Short mmCIF file of C-alpha atoms and ligand atoms in Angstrom, two decimals:
data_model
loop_
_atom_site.label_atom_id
_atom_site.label_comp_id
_atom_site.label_asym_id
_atom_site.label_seq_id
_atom_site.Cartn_x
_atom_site.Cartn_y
_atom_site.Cartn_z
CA UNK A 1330 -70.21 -10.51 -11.05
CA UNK A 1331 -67.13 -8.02 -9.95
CA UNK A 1332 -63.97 -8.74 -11.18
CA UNK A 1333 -60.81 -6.37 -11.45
CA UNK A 1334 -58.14 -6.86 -14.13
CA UNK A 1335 -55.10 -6.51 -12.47
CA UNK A 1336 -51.65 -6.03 -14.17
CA UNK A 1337 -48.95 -3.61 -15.40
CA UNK A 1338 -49.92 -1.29 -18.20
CA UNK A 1339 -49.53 -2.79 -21.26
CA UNK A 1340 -50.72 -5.82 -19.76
CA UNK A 1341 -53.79 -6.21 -22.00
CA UNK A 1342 -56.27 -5.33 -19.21
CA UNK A 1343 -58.46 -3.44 -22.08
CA UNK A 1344 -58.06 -6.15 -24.64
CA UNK A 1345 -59.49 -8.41 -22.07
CA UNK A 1346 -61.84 -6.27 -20.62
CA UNK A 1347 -63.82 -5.38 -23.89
CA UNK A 1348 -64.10 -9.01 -24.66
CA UNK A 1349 -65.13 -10.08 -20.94
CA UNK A 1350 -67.56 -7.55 -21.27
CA UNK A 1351 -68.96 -8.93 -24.53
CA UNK A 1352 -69.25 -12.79 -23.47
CA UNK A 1353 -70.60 -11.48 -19.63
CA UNK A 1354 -72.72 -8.77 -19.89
CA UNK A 1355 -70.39 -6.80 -17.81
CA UNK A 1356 -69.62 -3.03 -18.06
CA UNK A 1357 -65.66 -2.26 -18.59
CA UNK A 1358 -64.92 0.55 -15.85
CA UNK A 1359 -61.32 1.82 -17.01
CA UNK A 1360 -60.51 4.92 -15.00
CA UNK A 1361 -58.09 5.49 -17.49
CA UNK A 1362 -60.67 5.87 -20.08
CA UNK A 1363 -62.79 7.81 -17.64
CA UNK A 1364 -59.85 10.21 -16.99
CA UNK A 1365 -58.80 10.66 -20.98
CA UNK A 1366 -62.49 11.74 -21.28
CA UNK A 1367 -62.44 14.55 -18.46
CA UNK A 1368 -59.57 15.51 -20.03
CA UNK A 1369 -60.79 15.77 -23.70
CA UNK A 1370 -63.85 17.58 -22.15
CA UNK A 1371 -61.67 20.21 -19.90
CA UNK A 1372 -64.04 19.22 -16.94
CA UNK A 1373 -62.56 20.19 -13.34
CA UNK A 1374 -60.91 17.13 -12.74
CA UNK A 1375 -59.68 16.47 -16.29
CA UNK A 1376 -58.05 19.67 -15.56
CA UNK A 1377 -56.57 18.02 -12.60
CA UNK A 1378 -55.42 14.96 -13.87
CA UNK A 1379 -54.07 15.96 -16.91
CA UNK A 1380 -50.57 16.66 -15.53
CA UNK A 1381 -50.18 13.40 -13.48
CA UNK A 1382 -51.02 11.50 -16.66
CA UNK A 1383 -48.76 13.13 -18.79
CA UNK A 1384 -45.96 12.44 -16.33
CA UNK A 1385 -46.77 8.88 -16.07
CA UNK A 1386 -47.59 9.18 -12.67
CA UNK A 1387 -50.89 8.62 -10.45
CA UNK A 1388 -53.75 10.69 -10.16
CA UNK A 1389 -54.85 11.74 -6.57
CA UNK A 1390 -56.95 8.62 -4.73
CA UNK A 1391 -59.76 11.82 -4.49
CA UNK A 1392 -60.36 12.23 -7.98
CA UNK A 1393 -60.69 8.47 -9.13
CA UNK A 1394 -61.98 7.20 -6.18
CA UNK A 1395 -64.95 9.78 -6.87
CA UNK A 1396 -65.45 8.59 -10.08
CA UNK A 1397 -66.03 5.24 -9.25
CA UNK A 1398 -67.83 5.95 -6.30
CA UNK A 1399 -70.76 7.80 -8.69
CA UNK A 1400 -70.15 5.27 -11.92
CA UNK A 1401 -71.13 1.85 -9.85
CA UNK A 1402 -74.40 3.25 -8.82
CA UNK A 1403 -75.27 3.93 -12.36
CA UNK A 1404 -78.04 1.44 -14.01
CA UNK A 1405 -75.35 -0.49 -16.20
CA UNK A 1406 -73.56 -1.55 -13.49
CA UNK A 1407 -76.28 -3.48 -11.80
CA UNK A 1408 -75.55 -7.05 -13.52
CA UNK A 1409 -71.79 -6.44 -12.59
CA UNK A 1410 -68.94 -4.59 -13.93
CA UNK A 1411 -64.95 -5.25 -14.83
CA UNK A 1412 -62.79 -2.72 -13.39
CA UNK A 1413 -59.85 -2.20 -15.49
CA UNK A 1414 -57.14 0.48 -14.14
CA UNK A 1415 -58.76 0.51 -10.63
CA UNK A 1416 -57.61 0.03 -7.76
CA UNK A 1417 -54.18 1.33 -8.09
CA UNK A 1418 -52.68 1.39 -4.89
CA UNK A 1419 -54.15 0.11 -1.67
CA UNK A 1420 -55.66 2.98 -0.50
CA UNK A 1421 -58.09 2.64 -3.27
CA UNK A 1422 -58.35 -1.00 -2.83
CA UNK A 1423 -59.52 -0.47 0.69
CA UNK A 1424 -62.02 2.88 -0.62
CA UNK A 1425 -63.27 -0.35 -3.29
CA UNK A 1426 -64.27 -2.66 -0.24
CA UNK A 1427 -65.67 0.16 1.33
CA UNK A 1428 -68.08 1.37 -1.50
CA UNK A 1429 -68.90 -2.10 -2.71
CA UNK A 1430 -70.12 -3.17 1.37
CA UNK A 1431 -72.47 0.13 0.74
CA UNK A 1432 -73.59 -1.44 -2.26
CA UNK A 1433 -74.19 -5.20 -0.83
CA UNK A 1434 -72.36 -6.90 -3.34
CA UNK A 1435 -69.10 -8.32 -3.22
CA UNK A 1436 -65.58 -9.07 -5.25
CA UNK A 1437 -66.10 -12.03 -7.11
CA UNK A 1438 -62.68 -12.19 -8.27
CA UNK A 1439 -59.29 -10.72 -9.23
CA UNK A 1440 -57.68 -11.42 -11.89
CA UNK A 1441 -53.78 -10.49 -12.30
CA UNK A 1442 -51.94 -10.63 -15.60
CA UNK A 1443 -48.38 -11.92 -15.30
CA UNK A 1444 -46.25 -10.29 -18.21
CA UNK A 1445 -42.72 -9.82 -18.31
CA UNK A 1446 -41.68 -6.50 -18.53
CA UNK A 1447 -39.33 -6.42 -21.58
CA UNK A 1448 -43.00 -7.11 -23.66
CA UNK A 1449 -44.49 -4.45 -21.79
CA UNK A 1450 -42.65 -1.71 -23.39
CA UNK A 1451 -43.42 -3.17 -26.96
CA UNK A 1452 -46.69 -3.41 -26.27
CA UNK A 1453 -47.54 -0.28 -25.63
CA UNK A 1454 -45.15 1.21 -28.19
CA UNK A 1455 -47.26 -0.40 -30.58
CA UNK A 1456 -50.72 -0.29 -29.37
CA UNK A 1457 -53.36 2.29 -30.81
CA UNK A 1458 -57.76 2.43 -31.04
CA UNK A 1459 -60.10 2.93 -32.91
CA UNK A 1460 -61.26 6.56 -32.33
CA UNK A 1461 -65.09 5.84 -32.75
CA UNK A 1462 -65.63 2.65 -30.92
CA UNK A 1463 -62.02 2.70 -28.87
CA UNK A 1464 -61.71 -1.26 -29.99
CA UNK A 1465 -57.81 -1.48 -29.24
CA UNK A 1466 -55.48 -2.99 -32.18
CA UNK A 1467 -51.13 -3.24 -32.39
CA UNK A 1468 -49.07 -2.46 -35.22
CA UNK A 1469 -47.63 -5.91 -35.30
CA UNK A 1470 -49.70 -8.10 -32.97
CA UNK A 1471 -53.15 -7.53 -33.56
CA UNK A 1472 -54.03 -5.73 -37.19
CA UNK A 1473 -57.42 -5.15 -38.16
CA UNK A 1474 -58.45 -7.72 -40.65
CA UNK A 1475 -59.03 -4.67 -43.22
CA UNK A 1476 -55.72 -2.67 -43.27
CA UNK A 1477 -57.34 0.77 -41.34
CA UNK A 1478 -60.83 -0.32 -41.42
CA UNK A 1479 -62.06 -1.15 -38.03
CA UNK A 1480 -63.15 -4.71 -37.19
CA UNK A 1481 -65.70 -3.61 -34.57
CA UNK A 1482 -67.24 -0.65 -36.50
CA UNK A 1483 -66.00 -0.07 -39.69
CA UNK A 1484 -64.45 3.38 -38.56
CA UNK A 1485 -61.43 4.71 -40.62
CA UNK A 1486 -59.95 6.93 -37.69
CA UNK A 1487 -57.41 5.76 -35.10
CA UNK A 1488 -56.07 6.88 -32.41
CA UNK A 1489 -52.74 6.80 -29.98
CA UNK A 1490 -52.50 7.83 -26.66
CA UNK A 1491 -50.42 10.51 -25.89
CA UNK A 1492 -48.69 8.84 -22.36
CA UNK A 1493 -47.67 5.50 -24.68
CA UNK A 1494 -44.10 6.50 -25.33
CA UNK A 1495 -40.98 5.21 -23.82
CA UNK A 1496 -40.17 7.90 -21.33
CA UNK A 1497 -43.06 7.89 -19.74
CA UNK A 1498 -44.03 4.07 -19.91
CA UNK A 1499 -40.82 3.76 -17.69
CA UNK A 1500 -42.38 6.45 -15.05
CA UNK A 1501 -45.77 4.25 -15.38
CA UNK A 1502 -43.96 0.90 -15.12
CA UNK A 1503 -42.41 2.44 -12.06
CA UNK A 1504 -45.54 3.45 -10.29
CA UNK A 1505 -46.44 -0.08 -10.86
CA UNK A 1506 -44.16 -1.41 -9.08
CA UNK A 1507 -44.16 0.90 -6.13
CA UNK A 1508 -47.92 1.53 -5.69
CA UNK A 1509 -49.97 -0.30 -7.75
CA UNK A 1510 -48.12 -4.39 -7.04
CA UNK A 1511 -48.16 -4.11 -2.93
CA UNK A 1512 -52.50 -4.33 -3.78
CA UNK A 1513 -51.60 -8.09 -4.55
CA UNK A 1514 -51.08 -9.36 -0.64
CA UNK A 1515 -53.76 -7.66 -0.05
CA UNK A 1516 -56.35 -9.15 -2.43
CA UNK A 1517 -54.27 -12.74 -1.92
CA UNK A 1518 -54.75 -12.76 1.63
CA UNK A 1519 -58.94 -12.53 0.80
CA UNK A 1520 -58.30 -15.66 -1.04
CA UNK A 1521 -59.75 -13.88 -4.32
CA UNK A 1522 -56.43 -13.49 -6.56
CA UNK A 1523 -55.66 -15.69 -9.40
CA UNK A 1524 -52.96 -15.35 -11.64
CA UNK A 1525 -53.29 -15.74 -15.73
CA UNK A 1526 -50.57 -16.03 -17.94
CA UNK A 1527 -50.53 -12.43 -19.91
CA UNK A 1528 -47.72 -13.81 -21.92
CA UNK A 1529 -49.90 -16.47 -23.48
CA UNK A 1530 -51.52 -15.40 -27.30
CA UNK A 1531 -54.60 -12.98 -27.04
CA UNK A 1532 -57.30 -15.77 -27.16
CA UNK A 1533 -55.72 -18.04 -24.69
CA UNK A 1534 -55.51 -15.11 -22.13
CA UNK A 1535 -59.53 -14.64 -22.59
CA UNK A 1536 -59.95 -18.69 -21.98
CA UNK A 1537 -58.12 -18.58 -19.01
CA UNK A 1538 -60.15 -15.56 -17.75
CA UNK A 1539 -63.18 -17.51 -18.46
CA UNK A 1540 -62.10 -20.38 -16.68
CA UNK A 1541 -61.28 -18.36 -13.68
CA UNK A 1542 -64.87 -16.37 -13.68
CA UNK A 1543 -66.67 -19.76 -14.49
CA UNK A 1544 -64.68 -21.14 -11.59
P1 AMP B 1967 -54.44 3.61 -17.87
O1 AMP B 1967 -55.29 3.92 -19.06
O2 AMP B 1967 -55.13 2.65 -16.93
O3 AMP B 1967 -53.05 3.16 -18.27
O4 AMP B 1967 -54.27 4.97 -17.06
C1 AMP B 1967 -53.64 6.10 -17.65
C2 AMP B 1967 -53.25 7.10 -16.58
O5 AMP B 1967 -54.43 7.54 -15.89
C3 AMP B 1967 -52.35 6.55 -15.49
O6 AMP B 1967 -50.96 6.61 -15.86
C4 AMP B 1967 -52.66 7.50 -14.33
O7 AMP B 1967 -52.06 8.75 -14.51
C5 AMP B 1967 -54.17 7.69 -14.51
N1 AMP B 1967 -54.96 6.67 -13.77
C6 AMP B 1967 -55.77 5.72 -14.28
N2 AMP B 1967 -56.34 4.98 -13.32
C7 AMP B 1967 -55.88 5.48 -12.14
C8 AMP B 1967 -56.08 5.14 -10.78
N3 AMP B 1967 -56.89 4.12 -10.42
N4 AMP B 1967 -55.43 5.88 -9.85
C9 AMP B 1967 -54.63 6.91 -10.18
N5 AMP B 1967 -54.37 7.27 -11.45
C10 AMP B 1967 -54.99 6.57 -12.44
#
């Protein structure tokens, strides 16, 4: 199974995607993650991206689309994967069609989270993760159970990342709406897009997800 998490940052695309992953057997592919580790690791393109994701904007279709291109051909991503973060405009939508046809498999479904944007900003105001096992927790929505203890892995360090304040959450939100939304159409004309309710409290969002992969 191949399903991409579509929505607006802040959506909960992670959230879901770590818990997908869990229940499916999937692998979590979050080119955001990918990136923030080429950064941390001052490879070539970390070096290249790290700009564009300080500014909240998009990193060039080369650099992501390569990643993905090598990641999907990796062992762990022969029972399926959840692409979370990718694609982000429709240039990479159309590079994802391309390398999955090489592949022989297919886009089982895609999955967009509807959230207003006036949550959005809290959201990600408020989110932070665990810095050994990256399980992702909120200040006021979603505590560990064990005030800084983490439920996943017991770790005692957290993290917040560094593009999650307001100025450039609006830049991101923008880029949203001008690159990364016109990829709808084009998945809903395929007949594979179906909408979940991002709004709706952290478990329900995971049974609708289920419904729609079980579907
Ligand atoms: P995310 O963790 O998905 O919110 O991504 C964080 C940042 O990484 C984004 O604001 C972009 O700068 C960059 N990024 C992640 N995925 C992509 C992508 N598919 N295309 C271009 N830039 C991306």
């Amino acid at each position: 199974m191949i399903v991409i998490l579509f929505g607006p940052p802040g959506a909960g695309k992670g959230t879901q995607a770590q818990r997908i992953e869990k229940a499916h057997g999937l692998v979590q592919l979050s080119t955001g993650d990918m990136l923030r580790a080429a950064v941390a690791a001052k490879t070539h393109y970390g070096q290249k991206a790290q700009e564009k994701m300080a500014a909240g904007q998009l990193v060039s279709d080369d650099i992501v689309i390569g990643i993905i291109a090598d990641r999907i051909k990796e062992d762990d991503c022969k029972n399926g994967f959840i692409l979370d973060g990718f694609p982000r405009n429709v240039a990479q939508a159309k590079a994802l069609d391309e390398m999955l046809n090489e592949e022989g498999v297919h886009l089982s479904a895609v999955v967009q989270m509807e959230v207003d944007d006036e949550a959005l900003v809290d959201r990600i105001s408020g989110r932070y993760t665990c810095a050994t096992c990256n399980e992702g927790y909120h200040d006021t929505n979603l505590k560990p159970k064990v005030d800084g203890v983490c439920d996943n892995c017991g770790g005692t360090e957290f993290k917040r990342r560094a593009d999650d304040n307001a100025e450039t959450v609006a830049k991101r939100l923008d880029e949203y709406y001008a690159q990364t939304a016109p990829v709808l159409p084009y998945y809903a004309e395929k007949g594979i897009l179906q909408r979940v309710d991002g709004m709706a409290a952290i478990d329900d969002v995971t049974a609708q997800i289920n419904a729609v992969l079980a579907a």
